[in-house]
Coordinates of C-alpha atoms in Angstrom, one line a residue:
Chain A
X1 CA 96.1 170.7 123.3
X2 CA 97.6 167.2 123.7
X3 CA 98.4 164.9 126.5
X4 CA 102.1 165.5 126.1
X5 CA 103.7 165.7 129.4
X6 CA 105.0 169.3 129.5
X7 CA 107.3 168.6 132.4
X8 CA 108.9 165.7 130.5
X9 CA 109.3 168.1 127.4
X10 CA 111.2 170.5 129.6
X11 CA 113.4 167.9 130.9
X12 CA 114.3 167.0 127.3
X13 CA 114.9 170.6 126.4
X14 CA 117.1 171.0 129.2
X15 CA 119.0 167.8 128.8
X16 CA 119.8 168.1 125.1
X17 CA 119.8 171.9 124.9
X18 CA 117.3 172.1 122.0
X19 CA 113.9 173.8 122.2
X20 CA 110.7 171.8 121.6
X21 CA 107.4 172.7 120.1
X22 CA 104.1 171.0 119.2
X23 CA 102.1 171.3 116.0
X24 CA 98.5 170.3 116.2
X25 CA 97.7 168.4 113.0
X26 CA 93.9 168.4 113.8
X27 CA 93.9 172.1 113.5
X28 CA 96.8 172.8 111.0
X29 CA 95.7 176.3 110.2
X30 CA 96.9 177.3 113.7
X31 CA 100.4 176.0 113.4
X32 CA 102.2 178.2 115.9
X33 CA 105.7 177.8 114.2
X34 CA 108.5 177.4 116.6
X35 CA 107.8 180.8 118.0
X36 CA 111.6 181.3 118.3
X37 CA 113.6 184.4 117.7
X38 CA 115.4 182.7 114.9
X39 CA 112.3 181.7 112.9
X40 CA 110.7 185.1 113.6
X41 CA 113.7 186.8 112.3
X42 CA 113.8 184.5 109.3
X43 CA 110.2 185.0 108.5
X44 CA 110.7 188.8 108.4
X45 CA 113.8 188.8 106.3
X46 CA 113.4 186.0 103.8
X47 CA 112.3 186.8 100.2
X48 CA 108.7 187.2 99.8
X49 CA 108.0 184.2 97.6
X50 CA 109.1 181.9 100.4
X51 CA 106.9 183.0 103.1
X52 CA 105.8 181.5 106.4
X53 CA 103.2 179.2 104.8
X54 CA 105.9 177.1 103.2
X55 CA 107.6 176.7 106.7
X56 CA 104.2 175.7 108.1
X57 CA 103.7 173.1 105.3
X58 CA 107.1 171.7 105.9
X59 CA 106.4 171.1 109.6
X60 CA 103.1 169.3 108.9
X61 CA 104.9 167.3 106.1
X62 CA 107.7 166.3 108.5
X63 CA 105.3 165.1 111.1
X64 CA 103.6 162.8 108.6
X65 CA 107.0 161.6 107.3
X66 CA 108.1 160.6 110.8
X67 CA 105.5 157.9 110.7
X68 CA 107.1 156.6 107.5
X69 CA 110.6 156.6 108.7
X70 CA 110.3 154.6 112.0
X71 CA 108.9 157.4 114.2
X72 CA 111.5 160.1 113.4
X73 CA 112.4 162.4 110.6
X74 CA 115.4 164.7 110.6
X75 CA 115.5 167.6 108.1
X76 CA 117.0 170.9 107.2
X77 CA 114.6 173.8 106.8
X78 CA 115.0 176.2 103.7
X79 CA 117.2 178.5 105.9
X80 CA 119.5 175.5 106.6
X81 CA 118.5 175.1 110.3
X82 CA 118.0 171.4 111.5
X83 CA 114.9 170.0 113.1
X84 CA 113.8 166.6 114.4
X85 CA 110.3 165.6 114.1
X86 CA 108.2 162.9 115.7
X87 CA 104.5 162.4 116.0
X88 CA 101.7 161.3 118.3
X89 CA 98.7 159.2 117.4
X90 CA 95.3 158.6 118.9
X91 CA 92.9 156.0 117.7
X92 CA 95.3 155.3 114.8
X93 CA 95.1 158.8 113.7
X94 CA 98.0 161.3 113.6
X95 CA 97.1 164.1 116.0
X96 CA 100.2 166.2 116.5
X97 CA 103.8 166.6 115.6
X98 CA 106.5 167.1 118.3
X99 CA 109.6 169.0 117.0
X100 CA 112.9 169.7 118.5
X101 CA 114.7 172.6 116.8
X102 CA 116.0 174.8 115.4
X103 CA 119.6 173.8 115.9
X104 CA 122.6 173.5 113.5
X105 CA 124.8 170.6 112.7
X106 CA 127.6 172.7 111.2
X107 CA 129.7 175.4 112.7
X108 CA 128.1 178.9 113.1
X109 CA 130.7 180.3 110.7
X110 CA 129.9 177.6 108.1
X111 CA 126.2 178.1 108.5
X112 CA 126.4 181.8 108.0
X113 CA 128.8 181.7 105.1
X114 CA 127.2 179.0 103.1
X115 CA 123.5 179.7 102.7
X116 CA 122.6 177.4 99.8
X117 CA 118.9 177.6 99.1
X118 CA 118.7 181.3 98.0
X119 CA 116.3 182.1 100.8
X120 CA 117.8 185.6 101.4
X121 CA 118.9 188.2 98.8
X122 CA 122.1 188.6 100.7
X123 CA 122.9 185.2 102.3
X124 CA 122.5 184.2 105.8
X125 CA 124.4 187.1 107.2
X126 CA 120.9 188.6 107.3
X127 CA 119.9 186.6 110.2
X128 CA 123.3 186.4 111.9
X129 CA 122.0 188.0 115.2
X130 CA 119.7 185.1 115.9
X131 CA 121.6 182.4 114.2
X132 CA 124.4 182.9 116.7
X133 CA 122.1 181.7 119.4
X134 CA 121.2 178.4 117.6
X135 CA 122.7 175.4 119.5
X136 CA 125.2 173.3 117.7
X137 CA 124.6 169.5 117.8
X138 CA 127.1 167.2 116.2
X139 CA 125.3 165.1 113.4
X140 CA 126.2 161.7 114.9
X141 CA 124.3 162.7 118.1
X142 CA 121.1 163.7 116.2
X143 CA 119.7 160.4 115.5
X144 CA 120.0 159.3 119.1
X145 CA 118.4 162.6 120.2
X146 CA 115.6 161.9 117.8
X147 CA 115.2 158.3 119.4
X148 CA 114.9 160.1 122.8
X149 CA 112.2 162.3 121.4
X150 CA 110.2 159.3 120.4
X151 CA 110.5 158.1 123.8
X152 CA 109.2 161.3 125.2
X153 CA 106.0 160.9 123.1
X154 CA 105.8 157.2 123.8
X155 CA 106.0 157.8 127.6
X156 CA 103.4 160.6 127.5
X157 CA 101.0 158.3 125.5
X158 CA 101.7 155.3 127.5
X159 CA 103.1 153.4 124.5
X160 CA 105.2 150.5 125.5
X161 CA 108.5 149.4 124.0
X162 CA 106.5 147.0 121.9
X163 CA 104.9 149.9 119.9
X164 CA 108.3 151.6 119.5
X165 CA 109.8 148.4 118.2
X166 CA 106.8 147.9 115.9
X167 CA 107.4 151.4 114.4
X168 CA 111.1 150.7 113.8
X169 CA 110.2 147.4 112.3
X170 CA 107.7 149.0 109.9
X171 CA 110.5 151.2 108.6
X172 CA 112.9 148.4 108.3
X173 CA 110.3 146.4 106.4
X174 CA 109.9 149.2 103.7
X175 CA 113.7 149.4 103.5
X176 CA 114.0 145.6 103.1
X177 CA 111.3 145.6 100.3
X178 CA 113.1 148.4 98.5
X179 CA 116.4 146.7 98.8
X180 CA 115.0 143.6 97.2
X181 CA 113.5 145.8 94.3
X182 CA 116.9 147.5 93.8
X183 CA 118.8 144.2 93.8
X184 CA 116.5 142.8 91.2
X185 CA 116.8 145.9 89.2
X186 CA 120.6 146.0 89.5
X187 CA 121.2 142.3 88.6
X188 CA 121.5 141.5 84.9
X189 CA 119.6 138.2 85.1
X190 CA 116.1 137.9 83.7
X191 CA 113.4 138.5 86.4
X192 CA 111.7 135.3 87.8
X193 CA 109.1 135.1 90.4
X194 CA 110.9 133.7 93.6
X195 CA 108.9 130.6 94.0
X196 CA 111.5 129.1 96.4
X197 CA 111.1 132.0 98.8
X198 CA 107.4 131.4 98.6
X199 CA 107.9 127.8 99.6
X200 CA 110.3 129.0 102.4
X201 CA 107.6 131.4 103.6
X202 CA 105.1 128.6 103.9
X203 CA 107.5 126.5 105.9
X204 CA 108.2 129.5 108.3
X205 CA 104.6 130.0 109.0
X206 CA 103.8 126.4 109.4
X207 CA 106.5 126.2 112.1
X208 CA 105.5 129.6 113.5
X209 CA 108.8 131.4 112.9
X210 CA 107.5 134.9 112.8
X211 CA 110.8 136.6 112.0
X212 CA 111.8 134.3 109.1
X213 CA 108.3 134.5 107.7
X214 CA 108.5 138.3 107.6
X215 CA 111.8 138.4 105.9
X216 CA 110.6 136.0 103.3
X217 CA 107.4 138.0 102.8
X218 CA 109.5 141.2 102.3
X219 CA 111.5 139.5 99.6
X220 CA 108.3 138.3 97.8
X221 CA 106.7 141.8 98.1
X222 CA 109.9 143.4 96.7
X223 CA 109.7 141.1 93.7
X224 CA 106.0 141.6 93.2
X225 CA 106.2 145.3 93.4
X226 CA 109.2 145.2 91.1
X227 CA 107.5 143.2 88.4
X228 CA 104.1 144.9 88.7
X229 CA 105.3 148.5 88.5
X230 CA 102.3 150.8 88.9
X231 CA 99.9 148.2 87.9
X232 CA 97.9 148.0 91.2
X233 CA 95.4 145.6 89.9
X234 CA 98.3 143.1 89.4
X235 CA 99.7 143.8 92.8
X236 CA 96.3 143.2 94.5
X237 CA 95.9 140.0 92.6
X238 CA 99.4 138.7 93.6
X239 CA 98.8 139.8 97.2
X240 CA 95.4 138.0 97.3
X241 CA 97.2 134.8 96.1
X242 CA 99.7 135.2 98.8
X243 CA 97.0 135.7 101.3
X244 CA 95.5 132.2 100.4
X245 CA 98.8 130.7 100.8
X246 CA 99.6 132.2 104.1
X247 CA 96.2 131.1 105.6
X248 CA 96.7 127.5 104.2
X249 CA 100.1 127.3 105.7
X250 CA 98.8 128.6 109.0
X251 CA 96.1 126.0 109.1
X252 CA 98.7 123.3 108.3
X253 CA 100.8 124.6 111.2
X254 CA 97.8 123.9 113.5
X255 CA 95.8 127.2 113.6
X256 CA 92.1 126.8 114.0
X257 CA 90.6 126.8 110.6
X258 CA 87.4 128.7 111.6
X259 CA 89.5 131.6 112.9
X260 CA 91.6 131.8 109.8
X261 CA 88.6 131.7 107.5
X262 CA 87.0 134.5 109.6
X263 CA 90.1 136.6 109.3
X264 CA 90.2 135.9 105.6
X265 CA 86.7 137.1 105.0
X266 CA 87.5 140.4 106.8
X267 CA 90.8 140.9 105.0
X268 CA 89.7 140.2 101.5
X269 CA 87.1 142.9 101.8
X270 CA 89.8 145.3 102.8
X271 CA 92.3 144.7 100.1
X272 CA 90.6 146.9 97.5
X273 CA 91.0 150.2 99.5
X274 CA 94.8 150.3 99.1
X275 CA 96.3 152.4 96.5
X276 CA 100.0 152.4 97.6
X277 CA 102.4 149.6 98.4
X278 CA 103.3 150.9 101.8
X279 CA 100.0 150.7 103.2
X280 CA 99.4 147.3 101.4
X281 CA 102.7 145.9 102.9
X282 CA 101.8 147.1 106.4
X283 CA 98.4 145.4 106.1
X284 CA 100.0 142.2 104.8
X285 CA 102.6 142.3 107.6
X286 CA 99.8 142.6 110.2
X287 CA 98.0 139.7 108.6
X288 CA 101.1 137.5 108.5
X289 CA 101.5 138.3 112.3
X290 CA 97.9 137.3 112.9
X291 CA 98.4 134.0 111.0
X292 CA 101.6 133.0 112.6
X293 CA 100.2 134.0 116.0
X294 CA 97.3 131.7 115.4
X295 CA 99.6 128.8 114.8
X296 CA 100.5 128.9 118.3
X297 CA 97.3 130.2 119.9
X298 CA 96.4 127.4 122.1
X299 CA 92.9 127.7 123.6
X300 CA 94.3 127.8 127.0
X301 CA 97.3 130.1 126.9
X302 CA 98.9 129.2 130.2
X303 CA 101.4 126.7 128.6
X304 CA 101.7 128.7 125.3
X305 CA 105.4 129.3 125.7
X306 CA 106.3 125.7 126.5
X307 CA 104.2 124.4 123.6
X308 CA 105.8 126.9 121.2
X309 CA 109.2 125.7 122.4
X310 CA 108.2 122.1 121.8
X311 CA 107.0 122.9 118.3
X312 CA 110.1 124.8 117.4
X313 CA 112.3 122.0 118.7
X314 CA 110.3 119.4 116.6
X315 CA 110.3 121.6 113.6
X316 CA 114.1 122.1 113.7
X317 CA 115.0 118.6 114.7
X318 CA 112.4 116.4 112.8
X319 CA 115.2 115.0 110.6
X320 CA 117.0 113.5 113.5
X321 CA 115.9 110.9 115.9
X322 CA 113.7 112.7 118.5
X323 CA 112.6 110.8 121.8
X324 CA 110.1 112.1 124.1
X325 CA 112.9 112.4 126.6
X326 CA 114.8 114.8 124.4
X327 CA 111.9 117.1 124.1
X328 CA 111.0 117.1 127.7
X329 CA 114.5 117.8 128.7
X330 CA 114.5 120.7 126.2
X331 CA 111.6 122.3 128.1
X332 CA 112.4 121.0 131.6
X333 CA 109.2 119.0 132.1
X334 CA 108.7 115.3 132.9
X335 CA 107.8 113.1 129.9
X336 CA 104.4 112.2 131.4
X337 CA 103.5 115.9 132.3
X338 CA 104.6 117.3 129.0
X339 CA 102.7 114.6 127.1
X340 CA 99.6 115.3 128.9
X341 CA 99.9 119.0 128.5
X342 CA 100.6 118.8 124.9
X343 CA 97.6 116.6 124.3
X344 CA 95.5 118.9 126.3
X345 CA 96.4 122.0 124.4
X346 CA 96.9 120.8 120.9
X347 CA 94.3 118.0 120.8
X348 CA 96.9 115.5 119.5
X349 CA 99.6 113.5 121.2
X350 CA 103.1 114.8 120.9
X351 CA 104.2 111.6 119.0
X352 CA 101.4 112.2 116.5
X353 CA 102.6 115.8 116.1
X354 CA 106.2 114.7 115.5
X355 CA 104.9 112.4 112.8
X356 CA 102.8 115.1 111.3
X357 CA 105.7 117.4 110.9
X358 CA 107.8 114.6 109.5
X359 CA 105.1 113.6 106.9
X360 CA 104.5 117.2 106.0
X361 CA 108.2 117.7 105.1
X362 CA 108.3 114.3 103.4
X363 CA 105.4 115.3 101.1
X364 CA 107.3 118.5 100.2
X365 CA 110.4 116.6 99.4
X366 CA 108.6 113.9 97.4
X367 CA 106.7 116.6 95.4
X368 CA 109.5 119.0 94.9
X369 CA 112.6 116.8 94.3
X370 CA 113.5 113.6 92.6
X371 CA 115.1 111.9 95.5
X372 CA 114.2 108.4 96.3
X373 CA 111.4 107.6 98.8
X374 CA 113.9 105.8 101.0
X375 CA 115.9 108.9 101.1
X376 CA 112.9 111.1 101.7
X377 CA 112.1 108.9 104.7
X378 CA 115.6 109.1 106.0
X379 CA 115.8 112.9 105.6
X380 CA 112.5 113.2 107.6
X381 CA 113.8 111.3 110.5
X382 CA 112.4 107.8 109.7
X383 CA 115.0 105.0 110.2
X384 CA 112.7 102.4 108.7
X385 CA 111.0 102.8 105.3
X386 CA 108.1 100.5 106.0
X387 CA 107.2 102.3 109.1
X388 CA 107.5 105.6 107.1
X389 CA 105.0 104.1 104.5
X390 CA 102.7 103.1 107.2
X391 CA 102.6 106.5 108.9
X392 CA 102.4 108.3 105.6
X393 CA 99.3 106.2 104.5
X394 CA 97.7 106.8 108.0
X395 CA 98.1 110.5 107.6
X396 CA 97.4 111.2 104.1
X397 CA 95.3 108.2 102.9
X398 CA 97.7 107.3 100.2
X399 CA 101.1 105.7 100.0
X400 CA 104.4 107.8 99.3
X401 CA 104.7 106.1 95.9
X402 CA 101.1 106.9 94.8
X403 CA 101.5 110.4 96.2
X404 CA 104.5 111.0 94.0
X405 CA 102.7 109.7 90.9
X406 CA 100.0 112.2 91.5
X407 CA 102.4 115.2 91.1
Chain B
X1 CA 146.1 161.6 99.5
X2 CA 145.0 163.0 96.2
X3 CA 143.0 166.3 96.2
X4 CA 140.0 164.4 95.1
X5 CA 140.2 162.0 98.1
X6 CA 140.6 165.0 100.3
X7 CA 137.6 166.7 98.9
X8 CA 135.6 163.4 99.2
X9 CA 136.8 162.9 102.8
X10 CA 135.7 166.3 104.0
X11 CA 132.4 166.2 102.0
X12 CA 131.6 162.9 103.8
X13 CA 132.1 164.6 107.1
X14 CA 129.8 167.5 105.9
X15 CA 132.6 170.1 106.3
X16 CA 131.5 172.6 103.7
X17 CA 134.1 175.3 104.2
X18 CA 136.9 172.8 103.6
X19 CA 135.2 171.4 100.6
X20 CA 134.8 174.9 99.2
X21 CA 138.4 175.7 99.9
X22 CA 139.7 172.5 98.2
X23 CA 137.5 172.7 95.2
X24 CA 138.9 176.3 94.7
X25 CA 142.4 175.0 95.1
X26 CA 141.9 172.1 92.7
X27 CA 140.6 174.5 90.1
X28 CA 143.5 176.8 90.7
X29 CA 145.9 173.9 90.3
X30 CA 144.3 173.2 86.9
X31 CA 142.1 170.2 87.7
X32 CA 139.1 169.9 85.4
X33 CA 135.7 170.8 86.9
X34 CA 134.2 167.5 85.5
X35 CA 136.9 165.5 87.3
X36 CA 136.5 167.4 90.6
X37 CA 132.6 166.8 90.3
X38 CA 132.9 163.1 89.5
X39 CA 135.9 161.9 91.5
X40 CA 135.4 164.3 94.4
X41 CA 131.8 165.3 95.1
X42 CA 129.7 162.6 93.4
X43 CA 132.1 159.8 94.5
X44 CA 131.7 161.1 98.2
X45 CA 127.9 161.1 97.9
X46 CA 127.9 157.5 96.6
X47 CA 130.0 156.5 99.6
X48 CA 127.7 158.2 102.0
X49 CA 124.7 156.6 100.1
X50 CA 126.2 153.2 100.7
X51 CA 127.2 153.8 104.3
X52 CA 123.6 154.9 104.9
X53 CA 122.2 151.7 103.3
X54 CA 124.4 149.7 105.6
X55 CA 123.3 151.7 108.7
X56 CA 126.8 152.9 109.3
X57 CA 125.7 156.6 109.2
X58 CA 122.1 158.0 109.6
X59 CA 119.9 160.8 108.0
X60 CA 121.7 163.7 109.7
X61 CA 125.1 162.7 108.2
X62 CA 123.5 162.5 104.8
X63 CA 121.9 165.8 105.2
X64 CA 125.2 167.7 105.9
X65 CA 127.1 165.7 103.3
X66 CA 124.6 166.8 100.8
X67 CA 124.7 170.4 102.0
X68 CA 128.6 170.4 101.7
X69 CA 128.1 169.0 98.1
X70 CA 125.9 171.8 97.2
X71 CA 128.4 174.4 98.6
X72 CA 131.1 172.7 96.5
X73 CA 128.9 172.6 93.5
X74 CA 128.3 176.4 93.8
X75 CA 131.9 176.9 93.2
X76 CA 132.2 174.4 90.4
X77 CA 129.0 175.6 88.5
X78 CA 130.4 178.4 86.4
X79 CA 133.4 176.2 85.3
X80 CA 131.1 173.2 84.4
X81 CA 128.9 175.6 82.3
X82 CA 131.9 177.2 80.6
X83 CA 133.0 173.7 79.3
X84 CA 129.9 173.6 77.2
X85 CA 128.7 177.1 76.4
X86 CA 126.2 176.1 73.8
X87 CA 123.0 174.8 75.4
X88 CA 122.1 171.4 74.1
X89 CA 118.4 171.6 75.0
X90 CA 116.1 172.2 77.9
X91 CA 114.8 169.9 80.6
X92 CA 112.1 170.5 83.2
X93 CA 113.1 168.8 86.5
X94 CA 111.3 168.4 89.8
X95 CA 110.2 166.1 92.6
X96 CA 106.6 165.2 92.4
X97 CA 103.6 166.4 94.4
X98 CA 103.7 165.3 98.0
X99 CA 107.4 164.7 98.0
X100 CA 109.9 167.2 99.5
X101 CA 113.0 165.0 99.2
X102 CA 115.4 166.6 96.8
X103 CA 119.0 165.2 97.2
X104 CA 118.6 162.8 94.2
X105 CA 116.9 165.5 92.1
X106 CA 119.7 168.0 92.9
X107 CA 122.2 165.4 91.7
X108 CA 120.4 165.0 88.5
X109 CA 120.4 168.8 88.0
X110 CA 124.1 168.9 88.5
X111 CA 124.7 166.0 86.1
X112 CA 122.3 167.5 83.5
X113 CA 124.0 171.0 83.7
X114 CA 127.4 169.2 83.6
X115 CA 126.4 167.9 80.2
X116 CA 125.3 171.2 78.9
X117 CA 121.6 170.7 79.3
X118 CA 119.6 173.7 80.4
X119 CA 117.6 172.8 83.5
X120 CA 114.4 174.5 84.6
X121 CA 114.4 173.3 88.3
X122 CA 110.8 173.5 89.6
X123 CA 111.9 172.2 93.1
X124 CA 109.9 169.9 95.2
X125 CA 106.1 169.1 95.6
X126 CA 105.3 169.8 92.0
X127 CA 101.8 168.8 90.6
X128 CA 101.4 167.1 87.1
X129 CA 100.0 170.3 85.4
X130 CA 103.0 172.4 86.5
X131 CA 105.4 169.9 84.9
X132 CA 103.5 170.0 81.6
X133 CA 102.7 173.7 81.6
X134 CA 106.4 174.7 82.2
X135 CA 107.6 172.4 79.5
X136 CA 105.1 174.1 77.1
X137 CA 106.0 177.5 78.2
X138 CA 109.8 176.9 78.1
X139 CA 109.7 174.8 75.0
X140 CA 111.5 172.0 76.8
X141 CA 112.0 168.6 75.2
X142 CA 112.5 166.6 78.5
X143 CA 110.4 166.3 81.6
X144 CA 112.3 164.5 84.4
X145 CA 110.3 163.5 87.5
X146 CA 111.8 162.3 90.8
X147 CA 110.1 160.6 93.8
X148 CA 111.6 159.0 96.9
X149 CA 108.3 157.7 98.3
X150 CA 106.1 154.8 97.1
X151 CA 103.1 157.0 98.2
X152 CA 104.1 159.6 95.7
X153 CA 105.5 157.7 92.7
X154 CA 102.0 157.3 91.5
X155 CA 102.0 161.0 90.8
X156 CA 104.3 160.3 87.8
X157 CA 101.5 158.3 86.1
X158 CA 99.5 161.6 86.4
X159 CA 102.4 163.6 84.7
X160 CA 102.1 161.1 81.7
X161 CA 98.4 161.4 81.5
X162 CA 98.5 165.2 81.8
X163 CA 100.9 165.4 78.9
X164 CA 98.5 163.4 76.8
X165 CA 95.5 165.5 78.0
X166 CA 97.3 168.7 77.3
X167 CA 98.3 167.4 73.8
X168 CA 102.1 167.5 74.1
X169 CA 102.8 163.7 74.7
X170 CA 104.6 163.4 71.4
X171 CA 106.6 166.5 71.9
X172 CA 108.2 165.6 75.2
X173 CA 110.1 162.7 76.6
X174 CA 109.3 161.9 80.2
X175 CA 112.0 160.5 82.3
X176 CA 111.4 159.0 85.8
X177 CA 113.7 158.0 88.8
X178 CA 114.0 157.8 92.5
X179 CA 114.6 155.0 95.0
X180 CA 111.2 153.1 94.5
X181 CA 111.1 153.5 90.7
X182 CA 111.9 150.7 88.4
X183 CA 112.0 150.0 84.6
X184 CA 108.8 147.9 85.1
X185 CA 107.1 150.9 86.8
X186 CA 108.2 153.2 83.9
X187 CA 106.7 150.7 81.4
X188 CA 103.4 150.5 83.3
X189 CA 102.8 154.1 83.6
X190 CA 103.9 154.7 79.9
X191 CA 106.9 157.0 80.6
X192 CA 109.8 157.0 78.2
X193 CA 112.9 156.4 80.2
X194 CA 114.0 155.1 83.6
X195 CA 117.5 155.5 84.9
X196 CA 118.9 154.2 88.2
X197 CA 121.2 157.1 88.9
X198 CA 121.9 160.7 88.2
X199 CA 124.9 160.1 85.9
X200 CA 123.0 157.6 83.6
X201 CA 120.0 160.0 83.6
X202 CA 122.3 162.7 82.0
X203 CA 123.5 160.3 79.4
X204 CA 120.1 159.3 78.5
X205 CA 119.0 162.9 78.4
X206 CA 121.8 163.8 76.1
X207 CA 121.0 161.1 73.7
X208 CA 117.3 162.3 73.7
X209 CA 118.5 165.7 72.7
X210 CA 120.5 164.1 69.9
X211 CA 123.7 165.8 71.1

């Protein structure tokens, strides 16, 4: 029914000592259950109002939940037995759930003595014959066994470590967004929109810092979701604004405008189809990743790594004196080779790029703070204010002083 | 180590038989049921919750700690109820449709019952109509909904709308809670109260009932 490698499943079963079974989500009416003695005895002895259907629903639910929780979901069934679930996709659709279980995470005597859900009229003693056969797995091992089950699916589906990492990242993203929401909720201070974080986000994108950008985005989303509550129209509006901001920052960072605008057209059409914040934040994270990707997507990819390193170096050191020698040493190329390569790939000379980064940051300082123009020049790596003014005028068409007056 | 700390420590390890034994011992020693609940079981649960947030423990450890708490609760329950024999009012409680997570909801139930509020626990995966119909049938004053997932918190809005549709919006107070739920969310769906944790939920419920 699926491409799951049965030999691999048996290896897993033998290695960890728990049985595995598959639930086909495309034909959920035919859920086979675990087919194990324990479950069969449980079905036959539990009170009528529970019934097999509830167990089947639970399995289906758990398969879907595993997607939400980084690829795995650990749970106790109504009888108190533990299961691990994970799931397999095809074409972005969830196709089947893979389960390991039943097993127990407490001692057999504890399991039998403390039946808590009221599933049986006379406690779990009812199913003691088969319960005795359930393997005991210490709880601290269970998370790792679940991770291994994810790898079994990943191996069968030829997923690579990148996919597994992405699933874990998705889960971490939700958690970060919720933490932000909770922190805002817990603090006594009046809620204000995190405009500073928004500026930080723009800087991360412009300099192509994917990780920093995602963190900042999570914080902003947490704040948006917190303040908008269930008002999804407000959430979509805020997210659309963010989208514009992200795309402008990407263009500023050197992404090809035509490609960014193309992406925007596709994305803006999609935004209305979301009705929950998890899907929306996944979508936005993908978009962010495309945008930051485009900042570094040189037409010819062969030197992308080197160019990216150079850009990172410039973006973290622009406030200091940077010589072409420093940069070329940083990436271990000769000055002349690096200069030619940079010009070929980015379409501008390295010196011009360094000045662009400096002026971009100077503009921000001038607009957002009250520091003097000479200080701004100094903080952006210019020793000489008149040279700063000259470069500023050349790049922006106006002088630093006039630029400040416009603000 | 005090007996409360001992209970807390075993509960964090998920060792239900020890928790049960110590709760019984504490009761026999004359400790109050409410103190055992708050300083033993609930304090252990909040430690586990904090460790979970910091990635020091994972879901399986939380599951068995919650199980041990339920075992301890089963021992405490008759004592908690006897502290307040007279029922102060009725609340209908459940996790909303599409959501099977019930650790938080069970905590609320414990705290409600600890305050002498009669709880009709609908369980998990409950649709809007069932909440309202049960409140009507049972003549309950409070409807308390819990959700752990952002995908299911929208159902709470449905509960408020259903209450209006069925003509009982002015007769019930709707309380909402759960990890993704916030005060603003409560306002935007037109529910009456949001509380961040089980203990404050019980305080609010008590004030609604005017007791």
